[in-house]
Amino acid sequence: MSQVLTTEILPENYRFLQEHVYSQVGIVLEDNKHYLFESRLAPIVKQHGLGSINELVALVRAKRNQDISHQVVEAMTTNETYFFRDPAQYEAIKNVLLPKLKEDRKDTRKLRFWSAASSTGQEAYSLAMLLLESNVKDWNLQILGTDFSSKVVERARAGLYQQIEVNRGLPASLLVKYFRRSGMDWQITEPVQKLARFETIDLRKSMRTLGPFDLVFCRNVMIYFDNDTKRGILKEIHTTLFRGGWLLLAGSETASGIDEWFERKMIGNLTVFVAK
Ligand SMILES: C[S@@+](CC[C@H](N)C(=O)[O-])C[C@H]1O[C@@H](n2cnc3c(N)ncnc32)[C@H](O)[C@@H]1O
């Protein structure tokens, strides 16, 4: 007889999961996210042959298996991303920010970028393709992609995408030029891949040693944090940027305290943040 999986979470276990995810990654999950815990944790329950999420919580609480504990936290991160997400920002990079950076860095001919919360790598690789399409190809170009989740960092490093992923946001001309078929999937090719490297980093940790960067993407991640966490992260990002370097948040995002370290600039309808 197949085992019946009970997904219902006891209230004290729900509170434990909220606190555990918050302490491990900073993500705030409100009291009404039962469905999210249930749908994301059910596969882990099944994988470990457990009968319920409550049994899974008991294992995490016992602190005997760090892998399971980490797996639970990773499962609660949202990794949604796609190529050239928020195209207006890439247009602004191509038409305004890159020309300015080229002028500013014409002596060193070196540009450094950071995709903070890079998920499966589409953001970093979109930027890499944009750079290869611009006349800075022969410059020293480095893109760092970082994420809390080692699972998505491994995927970003592999640079292997499913058809459904390359269908999202990636122009056909760039698909043909910078990817090759690998079975049913698409493999990003060496000229793009070699511009980007990926590391596992928790954004709440000190990031002073990462920079200095000319431009940082920190998009669609601040929404998961409380105000104190956001402030701490913005402060750290500021330390990684050259003075006058650029921070791009997601289109609709802003963060409390940002004006302390950044100046807002409009490029058309787009707000970008300049390190003071
Ligand atoms: C929705 S994705 C955003 C991906 C990409 N920046 C974009 O806009 O398409 C959010 C990513 O933030 C990562 N994340 C969440 N909390 C984090 C933390 N404390 N440190 C680093 N990364 C974190 C998640 O693992 C996830 O991959």
PDB file of C-alpha atoms and ligand atoms in Angstrom:
ATOM      1  CA  MET A   1       0.000   0.000   0.000  1.00  0.00           C
ATOM      2  CA  SER A   2       1.434   3.438  -0.898  1.00  0.00           C
ATOM      3  CA  GLN A   3       2.183   5.757   1.985  1.00  0.00           C
ATOM      4  CA  VAL A   4      -0.273   8.615   2.551  1.00  0.00           C
ATOM      5  CA  LEU A   5       1.496  11.952   2.855  1.00  0.00           C
ATOM      6  CA  THR A   6       0.099  14.334   5.466  1.00  0.00           C
ATOM      7  CA  THR A   7       1.018  17.864   4.484  1.00  0.00           C
ATOM      8  CA  GLU A   8      -0.894  19.657   7.241  1.00  0.00           C
ATOM      9  CA  ILE A   9       1.551  21.508   9.498  1.00  0.00           C
ATOM     10  CA  LEU A  10       1.062  21.772  13.265  1.00  0.00           C
ATOM     11  CA  PRO A  11       0.983  25.424  14.419  1.00  0.00           C
ATOM     12  CA  GLU A  12       4.195  25.106  16.506  1.00  0.00           C
ATOM     13  CA  ASN A  13       5.966  23.512  13.546  1.00  0.00           C
ATOM     14  CA  TYR A  14       4.732  26.283  11.263  1.00  0.00           C
ATOM     15  CA  ARG A  15       6.232  28.853  13.616  1.00  0.00           C
ATOM     16  CA  PHE A  16       9.475  26.874  13.776  1.00  0.00           C
ATOM     17  CA  LEU A  17       9.698  26.817   9.952  1.00  0.00           C
ATOM     18  CA  GLN A  18       9.069  30.573   9.744  1.00  0.00           C
ATOM     19  CA  GLU A  19      11.840  31.236  12.285  1.00  0.00           C
ATOM     20  CA  HIS A  20      14.213  28.726  10.734  1.00  0.00           C
ATOM     21  CA  VAL A  21      13.906  30.190   7.219  1.00  0.00           C
ATOM     22  CA  TYR A  22      14.211  33.731   8.593  1.00  0.00           C
ATOM     23  CA  SER A  23      17.329  32.965  10.616  1.00  0.00           C
ATOM     24  CA  GLN A  24      19.027  30.981   7.846  1.00  0.00           C
ATOM     25  CA  VAL A  25      18.348  33.185   4.791  1.00  0.00           C
ATOM     26  CA  GLY A  26      16.466  36.291   5.979  1.00  0.00           C
ATOM     27  CA  ILE A  27      13.265  35.514   4.085  1.00  0.00           C
ATOM     28  CA  VAL A  28      10.080  36.572   5.861  1.00  0.00           C
ATOM     29  CA  LEU A  29       7.209  34.121   5.372  1.00  0.00           C
ATOM     30  CA  GLU A  30       3.940  35.392   6.805  1.00  0.00           C
ATOM     31  CA  ASP A  31       1.287  33.440   8.685  1.00  0.00           C
ATOM     32  CA  ASN A  32      -0.709  32.723   5.523  1.00  0.00           C
ATOM     33  CA  LYS A  33       1.940  30.843   3.552  1.00  0.00           C
ATOM     34  CA  HIS A  34       0.803  27.304   4.425  1.00  0.00           C
ATOM     35  CA  TYR A  35       0.315  26.403   0.778  1.00  0.00           C
ATOM     36  CA  LEU A  36       3.883  27.525  -0.005  1.00  0.00           C
ATOM     37  CA  PHE A  37       5.435  25.405   2.748  1.00  0.00           C
ATOM     38  CA  GLU A  38       3.211  22.469   1.801  1.00  0.00           C
ATOM     39  CA  SER A  39       3.955  22.544  -1.914  1.00  0.00           C
ATOM     40  CA  ARG A  40       7.703  23.214  -1.531  1.00  0.00           C
ATOM     41  CA  LEU A  41       8.372  20.771   1.323  1.00  0.00           C
ATOM     42  CA  ALA A  42       6.229  17.848   0.132  1.00  0.00           C
ATOM     43  CA  PRO A  43       8.906  16.666  -2.377  1.00  0.00           C
ATOM     44  CA  ILE A  44      11.552  16.652   0.411  1.00  0.00           C
ATOM     45  CA  VAL A  45       9.236  14.673   2.690  1.00  0.00           C
ATOM     46  CA  LYS A  46       8.769  12.157  -0.097  1.00  0.00           C
ATOM     47  CA  GLN A  47      12.463  12.019  -1.032  1.00  0.00           C
ATOM     48  CA  HIS A  48      13.415  11.079   2.538  1.00  0.00           C
ATOM     49  CA  GLY A  49      10.593   8.544   2.906  1.00  0.00           C
ATOM     50  CA  LEU A  50       8.894  10.532   5.671  1.00  0.00           C
ATOM     51  CA  GLY A  51       5.158  10.549   6.374  1.00  0.00           C
ATOM     52  CA  SER A  52       4.527  14.265   6.912  1.00  0.00           C
ATOM     53  CA  ILE A  53       5.984  17.760   7.050  1.00  0.00           C
ATOM     54  CA  ASN A  54       5.782  17.481  10.840  1.00  0.00           C
ATOM     55  CA  GLU A  55       8.201  14.541  10.700  1.00  0.00           C
ATOM     56  CA  LEU A  56      10.492  16.620   8.499  1.00  0.00           C
ATOM     57  CA  VAL A  57      10.385  19.471  11.020  1.00  0.00           C
ATOM     58  CA  ALA A  58      11.271  17.018  13.798  1.00  0.00           C
ATOM     59  CA  LEU A  59      14.404  16.032  11.839  1.00  0.00           C
ATOM     60  CA  VAL A  60      15.412  19.662  11.292  1.00  0.00           C
ATOM     61  CA  ARG A  61      14.770  20.428  14.960  1.00  0.00           C
ATOM     62  CA  ALA A  62      16.979  17.527  16.039  1.00  0.00           C
ATOM     63  CA  LYS A  63      19.864  19.288  14.195  1.00  0.00           C
ATOM     64  CA  ARG A  64      21.375  15.947  13.314  1.00  0.00           C
ATOM     65  CA  ASN A  65      21.192  16.372   9.566  1.00  0.00           C
ATOM     66  CA  GLN A  66      22.484  19.730   8.285  1.00  0.00           C
ATOM     67  CA  ASP A  67      21.809  18.715   4.673  1.00  0.00           C
ATOM     68  CA  ILE A  68      18.088  18.354   5.315  1.00  0.00           C
ATOM     69  CA  SER A  69      18.026  21.622   7.199  1.00  0.00           C
ATOM     70  CA  HIS A  70      19.690  23.393   4.254  1.00  0.00           C
ATOM     71  CA  GLN A  71      17.439  21.625   1.769  1.00  0.00           C
ATOM     72  CA  VAL A  72      14.367  22.961   3.599  1.00  0.00           C
ATOM     73  CA  VAL A  73      15.705  26.526   3.483  1.00  0.00           C
ATOM     74  CA  GLU A  74      16.697  26.264  -0.204  1.00  0.00           C
ATOM     75  CA  ALA A  75      13.243  24.967  -1.055  1.00  0.00           C
ATOM     76  CA  MET A  76      11.715  28.111   0.422  1.00  0.00           C
ATOM     77  CA  THR A  77      13.723  30.477  -1.830  1.00  0.00           C
ATOM     78  CA  THR A  78      11.954  31.657  -4.979  1.00  0.00           C
ATOM     79  CA  ASN A  79      14.277  31.280  -7.955  1.00  0.00           C
ATOM     80  CA  GLU A  80      12.098  32.711 -10.722  1.00  0.00           C
ATOM     81  CA  THR A  81      14.255  34.455 -13.342  1.00  0.00           C
ATOM     82  CA  TYR A  82      14.606  34.781 -17.094  1.00  0.00           C
ATOM     83  CA  PHE A  83      16.840  36.244 -19.794  1.00  0.00           C
ATOM     84  CA  PHE A  84      16.754  40.036 -20.248  1.00  0.00           C
ATOM     85  CA  ARG A  85      14.184  40.426 -17.480  1.00  0.00           C
ATOM     86  CA  ASP A  86      13.077  44.067 -17.380  1.00  0.00           C
ATOM     87  CA  PRO A  87      14.410  44.933 -20.865  1.00  0.00           C
ATOM     88  CA  ALA A  88      14.360  48.696 -20.176  1.00  0.00           C
ATOM     89  CA  GLN A  89      17.258  48.197 -17.756  1.00  0.00           C
ATOM     90  CA  TYR A  90      19.357  46.382 -20.371  1.00  0.00           C
ATOM     91  CA  GLU A  91      18.544  49.163 -22.857  1.00  0.00           C
ATOM     92  CA  ALA A  92      19.719  51.714 -20.280  1.00  0.00           C
ATOM     93  CA  ILE A  93      22.942  49.770 -19.735  1.00  0.00           C
ATOM     94  CA  LYS A  94      23.574  49.554 -23.472  1.00  0.00           C
ATOM     95  CA  ASN A  95      22.710  53.147 -24.356  1.00  0.00           C
ATOM     96  CA  VAL A  96      23.619  55.174 -21.279  1.00  0.00           C
ATOM     97  CA  LEU A  97      25.586  53.355 -18.569  1.00  0.00           C
ATOM     98  CA  LEU A  98      28.034  51.422 -20.736  1.00  0.00           C
ATOM     99  CA  PRO A  99      29.038  54.430 -22.880  1.00  0.00           C
ATOM    100  CA  LYS A 100      29.676  56.352 -19.649  1.00  0.00           C
ATOM    101  CA  LEU A 101      31.663  53.502 -18.114  1.00  0.00           C
ATOM    102  CA  LYS A 102      33.725  53.177 -21.276  1.00  0.00           C
ATOM    103  CA  GLU A 103      34.727  56.785 -20.985  1.00  0.00           C
ATOM    104  CA  ASP A 104      35.443  56.524 -17.231  1.00  0.00           C
ATOM    105  CA  ARG A 105      37.500  53.330 -17.564  1.00  0.00           C
ATOM    106  CA  LYS A 106      39.294  54.008 -20.825  1.00  0.00           C
ATOM    107  CA  ASP A 107      42.691  53.828 -19.107  1.00  0.00           C
ATOM    108  CA  THR A 108      42.262  50.473 -17.376  1.00  0.00           C
ATOM    109  CA  ARG A 109      39.800  48.998 -19.928  1.00  0.00           C
ATOM    110  CA  LYS A 110      38.467  46.870 -17.106  1.00  0.00           C
ATOM    111  CA  LEU A 111      34.795  46.522 -16.094  1.00  0.00           C
ATOM    112  CA  ARG A 112      33.419  44.534 -13.174  1.00  0.00           C
ATOM    113  CA  PHE A 113      29.782  43.616 -12.644  1.00  0.00           C
ATOM    114  CA  TRP A 114      27.894  41.747  -9.938  1.00  0.00           C
ATOM    115  CA  SER A 115      24.603  39.920 -10.261  1.00  0.00           C
ATOM    116  CA  ALA A 116      23.640  39.616  -6.587  1.00  0.00           C
ATOM    117  CA  ALA A 117      20.937  36.932  -6.168  1.00  0.00           C
ATOM    118  CA  SER A 118      21.742  35.537  -9.614  1.00  0.00           C
ATOM    119  CA  SER A 119      19.533  32.435  -9.312  1.00  0.00           C
ATOM    120  CA  THR A 120      20.140  30.114 -12.298  1.00  0.00           C
ATOM    121  CA  GLY A 121      22.345  32.642 -14.110  1.00  0.00           C
ATOM    122  CA  GLN A 122      20.112  34.230 -16.755  1.00  0.00           C
ATOM    123  CA  GLU A 123      20.759  37.751 -15.420  1.00  0.00           C
ATOM    124  CA  ALA A 124      24.562  37.396 -15.503  1.00  0.00           C
ATOM    125  CA  TYR A 125      24.548  35.717 -18.923  1.00  0.00           C
ATOM    126  CA  SER A 126      22.167  38.347 -20.367  1.00  0.00           C
ATOM    127  CA  LEU A 127      24.651  40.992 -19.308  1.00  0.00           C
ATOM    128  CA  ALA A 128      27.526  38.935 -20.750  1.00  0.00           C
ATOM    129  CA  MET A 129      25.750  38.723 -24.121  1.00  0.00           C
ATOM    130  CA  LEU A 130      25.001  42.446 -24.031  1.00  0.00           C
ATOM    131  CA  LEU A 131      28.709  43.140 -23.447  1.00  0.00           C
ATOM    132  CA  LEU A 132      29.728  40.819 -26.269  1.00  0.00           C
ATOM    133  CA  GLU A 133      27.308  42.657 -28.552  1.00  0.00           C
ATOM    134  CA  SER A 134      28.796  46.031 -27.547  1.00  0.00           C
ATOM    135  CA  ASN A 135      32.211  47.238 -28.609  1.00  0.00           C
ATOM    136  CA  VAL A 136      33.939  46.349 -25.340  1.00  0.00           C
ATOM    137  CA  LYS A 137      34.618  42.738 -26.362  1.00  0.00           C
ATOM    138  CA  ASP A 138      38.361  43.182 -26.117  1.00  0.00           C
ATOM    139  CA  TRP A 139      38.195  44.751 -22.624  1.00  0.00           C
ATOM    140  CA  ASN A 140      38.882  42.941 -19.379  1.00  0.00           C
ATOM    141  CA  LEU A 141      35.300  42.024 -18.410  1.00  0.00           C
ATOM    142  CA  GLN A 142      34.249  40.146 -15.284  1.00  0.00           C
ATOM    143  CA  ILE A 143      30.781  39.281 -14.063  1.00  0.00           C
ATOM    144  CA  LEU A 144      30.273  37.718 -10.652  1.00  0.00           C
ATOM    145  CA  GLY A 145      26.975  35.943  -9.993  1.00  0.00           C
ATOM    146  CA  THR A 146      26.104  34.988  -6.411  1.00  0.00           C
ATOM    147  CA  ASP A 147      23.196  33.304  -4.709  1.00  0.00           C
ATOM    148  CA  PHE A 148      22.382  31.751  -1.355  1.00  0.00           C
ATOM    149  CA  SER A 149      21.237  28.520  -2.944  1.00  0.00           C
ATOM    150  CA  SER A 150      24.013  26.153  -3.993  1.00  0.00           C
ATOM    151  CA  LYS A 151      21.521  24.314  -6.187  1.00  0.00           C
ATOM    152  CA  VAL A 152      20.915  27.326  -8.436  1.00  0.00           C
ATOM    153  CA  VAL A 153      24.602  28.298  -8.366  1.00  0.00           C
ATOM    154  CA  GLU A 154      25.469  24.849  -9.764  1.00  0.00           C
ATOM    155  CA  ARG A 155      22.891  25.292 -12.505  1.00  0.00           C
ATOM    156  CA  ALA A 156      24.235  28.758 -13.357  1.00  0.00           C
ATOM    157  CA  ARG A 157      27.770  27.356 -13.599  1.00  0.00           C
ATOM    158  CA  ALA A 158      26.581  24.590 -15.913  1.00  0.00           C
ATOM    159  CA  GLY A 159      24.911  27.122 -18.250  1.00  0.00           C
ATOM    160  CA  LEU A 160      22.515  24.478 -19.541  1.00  0.00           C
ATOM    161  CA  TYR A 161      18.945  25.652 -20.157  1.00  0.00           C
ATOM    162  CA  GLN A 162      15.723  23.964 -21.154  1.00  0.00           C
ATOM    163  CA  GLN A 163      13.772  25.034 -24.219  1.00  0.00           C
ATOM    164  CA  ILE A 164      11.136  26.684 -22.038  1.00  0.00           C
ATOM    165  CA  GLU A 165      13.867  28.780 -20.350  1.00  0.00           C
ATOM    166  CA  VAL A 166      15.439  30.034 -23.582  1.00  0.00           C
ATOM    167  CA  ASN A 167      11.946  30.852 -24.858  1.00  0.00           C
ATOM    168  CA  ARG A 168      11.626  33.441 -22.073  1.00  0.00           C
ATOM    169  CA  GLY A 169      13.136  36.820 -22.959  1.00  0.00           C
ATOM    170  CA  LEU A 170      16.029  35.625 -25.126  1.00  0.00           C
ATOM    171  CA  PRO A 171      15.955  36.985 -28.705  1.00  0.00           C
ATOM    172  CA  ALA A 172      16.235  34.204 -31.319  1.00  0.00           C
ATOM    173  CA  SER A 173      19.291  35.889 -32.852  1.00  0.00           C
ATOM    174  CA  LEU A 174      21.188  35.603 -29.521  1.00  0.00           C
ATOM    175  CA  LEU A 175      20.044  32.020 -28.984  1.00  0.00           C
ATOM    176  CA  VAL A 176      21.492  31.020 -32.339  1.00  0.00           C
ATOM    177  CA  LYS A 177      24.683  32.997 -31.805  1.00  0.00           C
ATOM    178  CA  TYR A 178      25.557  32.132 -28.198  1.00  0.00           C
ATOM    179  CA  PHE A 179      24.023  28.678 -27.479  1.00  0.00           C
ATOM    180  CA  ARG A 180      24.417  25.240 -28.933  1.00  0.00           C
ATOM    181  CA  ARG A 181      22.049  22.304 -28.787  1.00  0.00           C
ATOM    182  CA  SER A 182      22.738  19.706 -26.114  1.00  0.00           C
ATOM    183  CA  GLY A 183      20.162  16.931 -26.477  1.00  0.00           C
ATOM    184  CA  MET A 184      16.818  18.536 -25.705  1.00  0.00           C
ATOM    185  CA  ASP A 185      18.509  21.493 -23.966  1.00  0.00           C
ATOM    186  CA  TRP A 186      20.654  24.491 -24.882  1.00  0.00           C
ATOM    187  CA  GLN A 187      24.240  24.942 -23.694  1.00  0.00           C
ATOM    188  CA  ILE A 188      25.612  28.465 -23.367  1.00  0.00           C
ATOM    189  CA  THR A 189      28.859  28.699 -25.311  1.00  0.00           C
ATOM    190  CA  GLU A 190      32.347  29.483 -24.049  1.00  0.00           C
ATOM    191  CA  PRO A 191      32.655  33.174 -25.020  1.00  0.00           C
ATOM    192  CA  VAL A 192      29.640  33.973 -22.805  1.00  0.00           C
ATOM    193  CA  GLN A 193      30.346  31.446 -20.086  1.00  0.00           C
ATOM    194  CA  LYS A 194      33.916  32.563 -19.516  1.00  0.00           C
ATOM    195  CA  LEU A 195      32.804  36.128 -18.667  1.00  0.00           C
ATOM    196  CA  ALA A 196      30.760  34.981 -15.670  1.00  0.00           C
ATOM    197  CA  ARG A 197      31.657  33.033 -12.547  1.00  0.00           C
ATOM    198  CA  PHE A 198      29.256  32.007  -9.829  1.00  0.00           C
ATOM    199  CA  GLU A 199      29.641  31.716  -6.047  1.00  0.00           C
ATOM    200  CA  THR A 200      27.402  30.767  -3.138  1.00  0.00           C
ATOM    201  CA  ILE A 201      27.043  33.875  -0.971  1.00  0.00           C
ATOM    202  CA  ASP A 202      24.476  34.969   1.604  1.00  0.00           C
ATOM    203  CA  LEU A 203      23.688  38.638   0.944  1.00  0.00           C
ATOM    204  CA  ARG A 204      23.374  39.282   4.677  1.00  0.00           C
ATOM    205  CA  LYS A 205      27.083  38.578   5.194  1.00  0.00           C
ATOM    206  CA  SER A 206      29.833  41.159   4.851  1.00  0.00           C
ATOM    207  CA  MET A 207      30.611  41.746   1.186  1.00  0.00           C
ATOM    208  CA  ARG A 208      33.440  44.235   1.499  1.00  0.00           C
ATOM    209  CA  THR A 209      35.982  41.900  -0.119  1.00  0.00           C
ATOM    210  CA  LEU A 210      33.909  41.310  -3.260  1.00  0.00           C
ATOM    211  CA  GLY A 211      34.264  44.617  -5.062  1.00  0.00           C
ATOM    212  CA  PRO A 212      34.949  47.084  -6.394  1.00  0.00           C
ATOM    213  CA  PHE A 213      32.201  46.854  -9.016  1.00  0.00           C
ATOM    214  CA  ASP A 214      31.066  49.293 -11.662  1.00  0.00           C
ATOM    215  CA  LEU A 215      27.501  48.032 -11.653  1.00  0.00           C
ATOM    216  CA  VAL A 216      25.475  45.774  -9.362  1.00  0.00           C
ATOM    217  CA  PHE A 217      22.161  44.102 -10.118  1.00  0.00           C
ATOM    218  CA  CYS A 218      20.153  43.296  -6.998  1.00  0.00           C
ATOM    219  CA  ARG A 219      16.743  42.534  -8.424  1.00  0.00           C
ATOM    220  CA  ASN A 220      13.682  40.703  -7.182  1.00  0.00           C
ATOM    221  CA  VAL A 221      15.209  39.632  -3.896  1.00  0.00           C
ATOM    222  CA  MET A 222      14.758  42.591  -1.517  1.00  0.00           C
ATOM    223  CA  ILE A 223      10.991  41.937  -1.536  1.00  0.00           C
ATOM    224  CA  TYR A 224      11.565  38.847   0.620  1.00  0.00           C
ATOM    225  CA  PHE A 225      13.388  40.716   3.415  1.00  0.00           C
ATOM    226  CA  ASP A 226      12.332  42.958   6.289  1.00  0.00           C
ATOM    227  CA  ASN A 227      13.490  46.595   6.461  1.00  0.00           C
ATOM    228  CA  ASP A 228      16.490  45.961   8.729  1.00  0.00           C
ATOM    229  CA  THR A 229      17.799  43.240   6.432  1.00  0.00           C
ATOM    230  CA  LYS A 230      17.282  45.441   3.356  1.00  0.00           C
ATOM    231  CA  ARG A 231      19.154  48.320   4.967  1.00  0.00           C
ATOM    232  CA  GLY A 232      22.057  46.066   5.966  1.00  0.00           C
ATOM    233  CA  ILE A 233      22.312  44.668   2.428  1.00  0.00           C
ATOM    234  CA  LEU A 234      22.173  48.089   0.762  1.00  0.00           C
ATOM    235  CA  LYS A 235      24.902  49.332   3.063  1.00  0.00           C
ATOM    236  CA  GLU A 236      27.118  46.367   2.177  1.00  0.00           C
ATOM    237  CA  ILE A 237      26.426  46.708  -1.561  1.00  0.00           C
ATOM    238  CA  HIS A 238      27.441  50.336  -1.291  1.00  0.00           C
ATOM    239  CA  THR A 239      30.854  49.280   0.044  1.00  0.00           C
ATOM    240  CA  THR A 240      31.388  47.062  -3.016  1.00  0.00           C
ATOM    241  CA  LEU A 241      30.718  49.784  -5.596  1.00  0.00           C
ATOM    242  CA  PHE A 242      33.099  52.379  -6.967  1.00  0.00           C
ATOM    243  CA  ARG A 243      31.937  55.848  -6.016  1.00  0.00           C
ATOM    244  CA  GLY A 244      29.554  56.750  -8.847  1.00  0.00           C
ATOM    245  CA  GLY A 245      28.935  53.029  -9.567  1.00  0.00           C
ATOM    246  CA  TRP A 246      25.419  51.890 -10.402  1.00  0.00           C
ATOM    247  CA  LEU A 247      22.896  49.799  -8.513  1.00  0.00           C
ATOM    248  CA  LEU A 248      19.882  48.428 -10.341  1.00  0.00           C
ATOM    249  CA  LEU A 249      16.942  47.151  -8.336  1.00  0.00           C
ATOM    250  CA  ALA A 250      13.890  45.586 -10.009  1.00  0.00           C
ATOM    251  CA  GLY A 251      11.572  48.028 -11.778  1.00  0.00           C
ATOM    252  CA  SER A 252       8.993  48.394  -9.018  1.00  0.00           C
ATOM    253  CA  GLU A 253      11.394  47.933  -6.084  1.00  0.00           C
ATOM    254  CA  THR A 254      12.695  50.511  -3.732  1.00  0.00           C
ATOM    255  CA  ALA A 255      14.176  50.097  -0.289  1.00  0.00           C
ATOM    256  CA  SER A 256      13.977  52.121   2.857  1.00  0.00           C
ATOM    257  CA  GLY A 257      17.214  53.899   3.724  1.00  0.00           C
ATOM    258  CA  ILE A 258      18.550  53.723   0.185  1.00  0.00           C
ATOM    259  CA  ASP A 259      18.978  57.510  -0.019  1.00  0.00           C
ATOM    260  CA  GLU A 260      21.579  57.378   2.724  1.00  0.00           C
ATOM    261  CA  TRP A 261      24.068  55.672   0.418  1.00  0.00           C
ATOM    262  CA  PHE A 262      22.700  56.197  -3.097  1.00  0.00           C
ATOM    263  CA  GLU A 263      21.475  59.041  -5.234  1.00  0.00           C
ATOM    264  CA  ARG A 264      18.463  58.400  -7.474  1.00  0.00           C
ATOM    265  CA  LYS A 265      18.861  59.166 -11.168  1.00  0.00           C
ATOM    266  CA  MET A 266      16.228  58.877 -13.866  1.00  0.00           C
ATOM    267  CA  ILE A 267      17.054  57.433 -17.269  1.00  0.00           C
ATOM    268  CA  GLY A 268      13.823  57.974 -19.158  1.00  0.00           C
ATOM    269  CA  ASN A 269      11.207  56.347 -16.897  1.00  0.00           C
ATOM    270  CA  LEU A 270      13.762  54.166 -15.175  1.00  0.00           C
ATOM    271  CA  THR A 271      15.213  54.838 -11.715  1.00  0.00           C
ATOM    272  CA  VAL A 272      18.823  53.833 -11.164  1.00  0.00           C
ATOM    273  CA  PHE A 273      20.858  54.318  -7.990  1.00  0.00           C
ATOM    274  CA  VAL A 274      24.298  55.888  -7.982  1.00  0.00           C
ATOM    275  CA  ALA A 275      26.721  55.153  -5.128  1.00  0.00           C
ATOM    276  CA  LYS A 276      27.497  58.333  -3.152  1.00  0.00           C
TER     277      LYS A 276
HETATM  278  C1  LIG B   1      13.496  35.699  -7.625  1.00  0.00           C
HETATM  279  S1  LIG B   1      15.201  35.286  -7.730  1.00  0.00           S
HETATM  280  C2  LIG B   1      15.822  36.707  -8.588  1.00  0.00           C
HETATM  281  C3  LIG B   1      16.765  36.340  -9.699  1.00  0.00           C
HETATM  282  C4  LIG B   1      17.261  37.511 -10.552  1.00  0.00           C
HETATM  283  N1  LIG B   1      17.952  38.500  -9.756  1.00  0.00           N
HETATM  284  C5  LIG B   1      16.130  38.158 -11.305  1.00  0.00           C
HETATM  285  O1  LIG B   1      15.714  39.271 -10.971  1.00  0.00           O
HETATM  286  O2  LIG B   1      15.629  37.545 -12.241  1.00  0.00           O
HETATM  287  C6  LIG B   1      15.706  35.576  -6.043  1.00  0.00           C
HETATM  288  C7  LIG B   1      16.991  34.857  -5.663  1.00  0.00           C
HETATM  289  O3  LIG B   1      17.444  35.394  -4.419  1.00  0.00           O
HETATM  290  C8  LIG B   1      18.107  34.374  -3.716  1.00  0.00           C
HETATM  291  N2  LIG B   1      18.207  34.731  -2.293  1.00  0.00           N
HETATM  292  C9  LIG B   1      17.230  34.786  -1.371  1.00  0.00           C
HETATM  293  N3  LIG B   1      17.721  35.126  -0.172  1.00  0.00           N
HETATM  294  C10 LIG B   1      19.056  35.315  -0.335  1.00  0.00           C
HETATM  295  C11 LIG B   1      20.127  35.681   0.538  1.00  0.00           C
HETATM  296  N4  LIG B   1      19.934  35.922   1.832  1.00  0.00           N
HETATM  297  N5  LIG B   1      21.365  35.766   0.009  1.00  0.00           N
HETATM  298  C12 LIG B   1      21.589  35.526  -1.295  1.00  0.00           C
HETATM  299  N6  LIG B   1      20.630  35.168  -2.178  1.00  0.00           N
HETATM  300  C13 LIG B   1      19.372  35.072  -1.701  1.00  0.00           C
HETATM  301  C14 LIG B   1      17.253  33.143  -3.976  1.00  0.00           C
HETATM  302  O4  LIG B   1      17.981  31.942  -3.773  1.00  0.00           O
HETATM  303  C15 LIG B   1      16.826  33.367  -5.435  1.00  0.00           C
HETATM  304  O5  LIG B   1      17.631  32.648  -6.348  1.00  0.00           O
END
